[in-house]
GROMACS .gro file of C-alpha atoms in nm:
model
  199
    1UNK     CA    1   7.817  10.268  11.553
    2UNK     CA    2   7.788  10.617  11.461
    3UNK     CA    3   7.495  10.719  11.657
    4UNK     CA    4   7.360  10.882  11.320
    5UNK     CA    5   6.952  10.960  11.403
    6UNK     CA    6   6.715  10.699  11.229
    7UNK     CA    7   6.563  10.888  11.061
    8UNK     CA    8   6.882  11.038  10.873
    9UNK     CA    9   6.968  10.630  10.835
   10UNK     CA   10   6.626  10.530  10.669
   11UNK     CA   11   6.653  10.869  10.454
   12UNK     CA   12   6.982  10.779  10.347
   13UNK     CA   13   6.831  10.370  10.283
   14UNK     CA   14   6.557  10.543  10.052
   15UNK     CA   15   6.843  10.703   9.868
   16UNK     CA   16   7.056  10.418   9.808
   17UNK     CA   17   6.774  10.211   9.735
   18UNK     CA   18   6.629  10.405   9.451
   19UNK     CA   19   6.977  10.440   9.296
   20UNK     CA   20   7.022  10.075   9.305
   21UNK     CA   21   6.682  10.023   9.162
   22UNK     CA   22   6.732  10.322   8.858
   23UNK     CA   23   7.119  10.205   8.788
   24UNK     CA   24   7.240   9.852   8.948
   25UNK     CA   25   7.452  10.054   9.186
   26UNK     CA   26   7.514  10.293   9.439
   27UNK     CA   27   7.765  10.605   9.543
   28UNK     CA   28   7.933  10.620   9.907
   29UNK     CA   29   7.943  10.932  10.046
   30UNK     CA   30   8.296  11.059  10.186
   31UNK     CA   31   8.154  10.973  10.524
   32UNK     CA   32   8.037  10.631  10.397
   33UNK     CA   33   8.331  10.544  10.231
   34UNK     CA   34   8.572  10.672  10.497
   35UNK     CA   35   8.381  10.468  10.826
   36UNK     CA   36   8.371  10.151  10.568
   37UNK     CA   37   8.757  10.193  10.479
   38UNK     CA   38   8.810  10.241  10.931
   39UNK     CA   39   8.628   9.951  10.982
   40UNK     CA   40   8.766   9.758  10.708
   41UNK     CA   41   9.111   9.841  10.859
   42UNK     CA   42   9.004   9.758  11.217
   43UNK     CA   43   8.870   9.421  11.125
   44UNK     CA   44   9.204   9.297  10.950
   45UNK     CA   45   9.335   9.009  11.162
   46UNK     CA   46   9.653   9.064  11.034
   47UNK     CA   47   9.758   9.433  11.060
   48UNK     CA   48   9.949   9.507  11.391
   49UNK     CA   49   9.881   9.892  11.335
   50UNK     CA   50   9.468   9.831  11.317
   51UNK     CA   51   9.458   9.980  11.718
   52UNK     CA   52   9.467  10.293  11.533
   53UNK     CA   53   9.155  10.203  11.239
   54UNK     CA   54   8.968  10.486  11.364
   55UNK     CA   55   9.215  10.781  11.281
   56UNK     CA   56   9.253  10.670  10.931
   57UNK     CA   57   9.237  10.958  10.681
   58UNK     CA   58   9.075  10.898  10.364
   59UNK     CA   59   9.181  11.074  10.043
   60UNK     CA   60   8.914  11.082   9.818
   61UNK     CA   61   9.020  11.061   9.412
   62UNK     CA   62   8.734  10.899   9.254
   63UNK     CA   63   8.746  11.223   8.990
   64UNK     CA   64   9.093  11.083   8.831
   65UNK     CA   65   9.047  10.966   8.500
   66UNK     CA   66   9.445  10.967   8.383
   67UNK     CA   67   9.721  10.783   8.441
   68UNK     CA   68   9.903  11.110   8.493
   69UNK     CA   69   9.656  11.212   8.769
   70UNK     CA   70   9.669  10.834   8.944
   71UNK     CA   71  10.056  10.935   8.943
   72UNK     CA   72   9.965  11.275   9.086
   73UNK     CA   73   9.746  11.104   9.310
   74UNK     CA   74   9.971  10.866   9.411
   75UNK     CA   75  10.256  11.081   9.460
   76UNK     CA   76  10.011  11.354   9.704
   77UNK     CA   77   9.929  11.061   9.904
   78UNK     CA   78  10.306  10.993   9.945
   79UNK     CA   79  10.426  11.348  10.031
   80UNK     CA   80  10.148  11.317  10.302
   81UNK     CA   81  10.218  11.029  10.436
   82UNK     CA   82  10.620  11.117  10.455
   83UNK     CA   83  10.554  11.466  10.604
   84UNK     CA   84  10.354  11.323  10.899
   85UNK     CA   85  10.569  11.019  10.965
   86UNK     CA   86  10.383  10.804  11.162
   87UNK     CA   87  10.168  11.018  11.347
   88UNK     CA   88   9.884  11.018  11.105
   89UNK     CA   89   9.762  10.698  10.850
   90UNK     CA   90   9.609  10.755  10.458
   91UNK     CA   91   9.424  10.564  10.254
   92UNK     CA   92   9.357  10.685   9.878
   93UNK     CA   93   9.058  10.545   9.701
   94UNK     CA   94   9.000  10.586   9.286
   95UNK     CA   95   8.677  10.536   9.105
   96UNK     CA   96   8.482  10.192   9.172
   97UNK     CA   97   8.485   9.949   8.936
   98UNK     CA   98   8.164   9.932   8.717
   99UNK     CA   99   7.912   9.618   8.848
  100UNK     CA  100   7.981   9.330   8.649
  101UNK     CA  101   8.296   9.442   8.443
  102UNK     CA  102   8.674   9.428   8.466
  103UNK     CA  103   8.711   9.866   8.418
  104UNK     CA  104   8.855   9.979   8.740
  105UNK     CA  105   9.177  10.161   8.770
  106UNK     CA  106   9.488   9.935   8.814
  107UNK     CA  107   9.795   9.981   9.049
  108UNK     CA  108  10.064   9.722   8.871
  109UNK     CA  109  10.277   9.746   9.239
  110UNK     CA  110  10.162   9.532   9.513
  111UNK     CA  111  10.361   9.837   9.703
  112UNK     CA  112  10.373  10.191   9.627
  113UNK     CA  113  10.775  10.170   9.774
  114UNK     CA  114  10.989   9.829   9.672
  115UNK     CA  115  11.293   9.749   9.591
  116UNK     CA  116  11.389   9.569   9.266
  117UNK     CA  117  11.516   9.205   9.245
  118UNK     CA  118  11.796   9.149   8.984
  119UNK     CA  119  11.863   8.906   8.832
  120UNK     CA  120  12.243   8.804   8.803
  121UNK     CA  121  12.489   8.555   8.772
  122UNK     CA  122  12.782   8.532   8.940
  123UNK     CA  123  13.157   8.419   8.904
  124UNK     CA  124  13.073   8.103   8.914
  125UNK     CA  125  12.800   8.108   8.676
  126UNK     CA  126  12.527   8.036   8.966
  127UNK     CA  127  12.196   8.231   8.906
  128UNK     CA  128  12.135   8.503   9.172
  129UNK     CA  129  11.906   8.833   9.279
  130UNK     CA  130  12.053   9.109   9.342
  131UNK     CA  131  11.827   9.308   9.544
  132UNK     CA  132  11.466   9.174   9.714
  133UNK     CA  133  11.399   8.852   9.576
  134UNK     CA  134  11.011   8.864   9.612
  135UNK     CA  135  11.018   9.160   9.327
  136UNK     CA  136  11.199   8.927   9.088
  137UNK     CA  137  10.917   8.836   8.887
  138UNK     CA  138  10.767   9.221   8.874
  139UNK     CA  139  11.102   9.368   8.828
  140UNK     CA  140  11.164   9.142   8.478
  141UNK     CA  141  10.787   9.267   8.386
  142UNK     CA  142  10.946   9.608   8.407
  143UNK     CA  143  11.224   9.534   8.239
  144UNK     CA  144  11.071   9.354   7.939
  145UNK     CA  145  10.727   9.503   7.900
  146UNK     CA  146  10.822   9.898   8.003
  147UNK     CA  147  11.175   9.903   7.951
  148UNK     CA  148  11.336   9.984   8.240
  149UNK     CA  149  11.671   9.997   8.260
  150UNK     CA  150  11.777  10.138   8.546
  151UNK     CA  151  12.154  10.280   8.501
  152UNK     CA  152  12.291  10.143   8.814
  153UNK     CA  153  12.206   9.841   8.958
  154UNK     CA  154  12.220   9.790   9.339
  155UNK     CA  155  12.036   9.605   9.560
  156UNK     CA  156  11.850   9.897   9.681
  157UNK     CA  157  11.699  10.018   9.391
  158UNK     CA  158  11.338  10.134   9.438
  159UNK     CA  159  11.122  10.009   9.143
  160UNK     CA  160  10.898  10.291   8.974
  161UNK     CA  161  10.487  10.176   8.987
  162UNK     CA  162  10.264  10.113   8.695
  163UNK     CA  163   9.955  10.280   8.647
  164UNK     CA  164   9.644  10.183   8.446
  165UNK     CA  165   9.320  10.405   8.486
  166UNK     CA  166   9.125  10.180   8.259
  167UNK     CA  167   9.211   9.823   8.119
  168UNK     CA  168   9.143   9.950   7.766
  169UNK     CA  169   9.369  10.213   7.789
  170UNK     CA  170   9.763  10.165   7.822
  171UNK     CA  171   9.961  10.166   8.144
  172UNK     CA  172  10.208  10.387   8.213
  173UNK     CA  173  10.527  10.333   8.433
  174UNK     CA  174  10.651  10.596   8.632
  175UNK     CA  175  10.978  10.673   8.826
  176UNK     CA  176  10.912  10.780   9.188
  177UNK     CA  177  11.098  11.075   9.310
  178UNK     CA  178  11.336  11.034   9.548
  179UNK     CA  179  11.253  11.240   9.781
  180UNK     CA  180  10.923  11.109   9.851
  181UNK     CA  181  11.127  10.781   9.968
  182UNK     CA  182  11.198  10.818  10.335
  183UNK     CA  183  11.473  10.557  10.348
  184UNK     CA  184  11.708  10.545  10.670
  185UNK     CA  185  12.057  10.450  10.635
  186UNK     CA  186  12.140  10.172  10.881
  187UNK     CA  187  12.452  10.202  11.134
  188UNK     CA  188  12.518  10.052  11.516
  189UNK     CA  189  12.627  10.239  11.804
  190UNK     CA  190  12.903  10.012  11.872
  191UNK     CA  191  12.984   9.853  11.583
  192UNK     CA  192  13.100  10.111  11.281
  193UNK     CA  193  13.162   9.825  11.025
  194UNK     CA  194  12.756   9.793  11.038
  195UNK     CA  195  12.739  10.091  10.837
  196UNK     CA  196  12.972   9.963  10.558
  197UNK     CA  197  12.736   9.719  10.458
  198UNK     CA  198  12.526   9.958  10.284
  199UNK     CA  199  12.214   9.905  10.427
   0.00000   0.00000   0.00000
């Protein structure tokens, strides 16, 4: 698709081949790993924005090896991605996973940005979630496992993300700064109680 000259192709096909042959795997190249994340992105049934797969960015941090730098990482790609809006899209890529093994880095979140679920009970003594029910589950893991405890409890309370480099080594859970958090207040042009409901 790229147009690249054979003979750069079968060059790069000797390469990857003897690297395969001398240690079971192989390293991408920015270029390879950026066209392979496009492509991925334009072949995703699913994704209304994939018309615009081949202006994806790719932010290469396969040199992390903390949980501390996945954070840094993590919060880069987020000051990027809020100080361009939606005129430009990211993707962030850590280390590969080892062939055959469990070691690659870990992000706990299925989201970078969510909001908690909280579980409540009411008056009544009913059982309820305060907040977005699909982050129920994650938010008690939080609670229980990391200990967080946020100090107070709304429905709009944006959960921090867990980190893992390495599955031998500990995760870490880290708070997300607020300002990296583009969140809109809600109102109606005709309708000022809109507003009140918080949203």
């Amino acid at each position: 698709e790229r147009k690249t000259p054979e003979a750069a192709k079968q060059e790069r096909m000797r390469e990857v081949r003897d690297d395969i042959a001398r240690t079971g795997t192989y390293t991408h190249t920015f270029d390879e790993l950026e066209h392979g994340a496009r492509l991925a992105w334009r072949n995703a049934p699913k994704c209304a924005n994939r018309k615009f797969w081949d202006q994806l960015q790719l932010i290469d941090q396969r040199h992390v090896q903390t949980n501390d730098d996945m954070f840094a990482a993590c919060k880069s790609h987020m000051h990027k991605a809020a100080s361009k809006y939606v005129t430009e899209a990211f993707i962030t890529i850590f280390r590969p996973q080892t062939p055959g093994t469990d070691d690659g880095p870990r992000v706990w979140n299925n989201q970078l940005l969510r909001y908690a679920g909280h579980r409540t009970t009411t008056d009544s003594g009913e059982s309820s979630i305060l907040g977005d029910p699909a982050n129920a589950h994650f938010t008690d893991i939080l609670k229980k496992e990391f200990g967080w405890d946020p100090k107070d409890v709304s429905a709009f309370d944006l959960m921090p993300i867990v980190l893992q480099i390495h599955p031998d080594l500990p995760p870490t859970l880290y708070e997300i700064p607020a300002r990296l958090a583009l969140e809109v207040p809600l109102r109606h042009p005709r309708h000022g109680w809109f507003s009140e409901l918080g949203l």
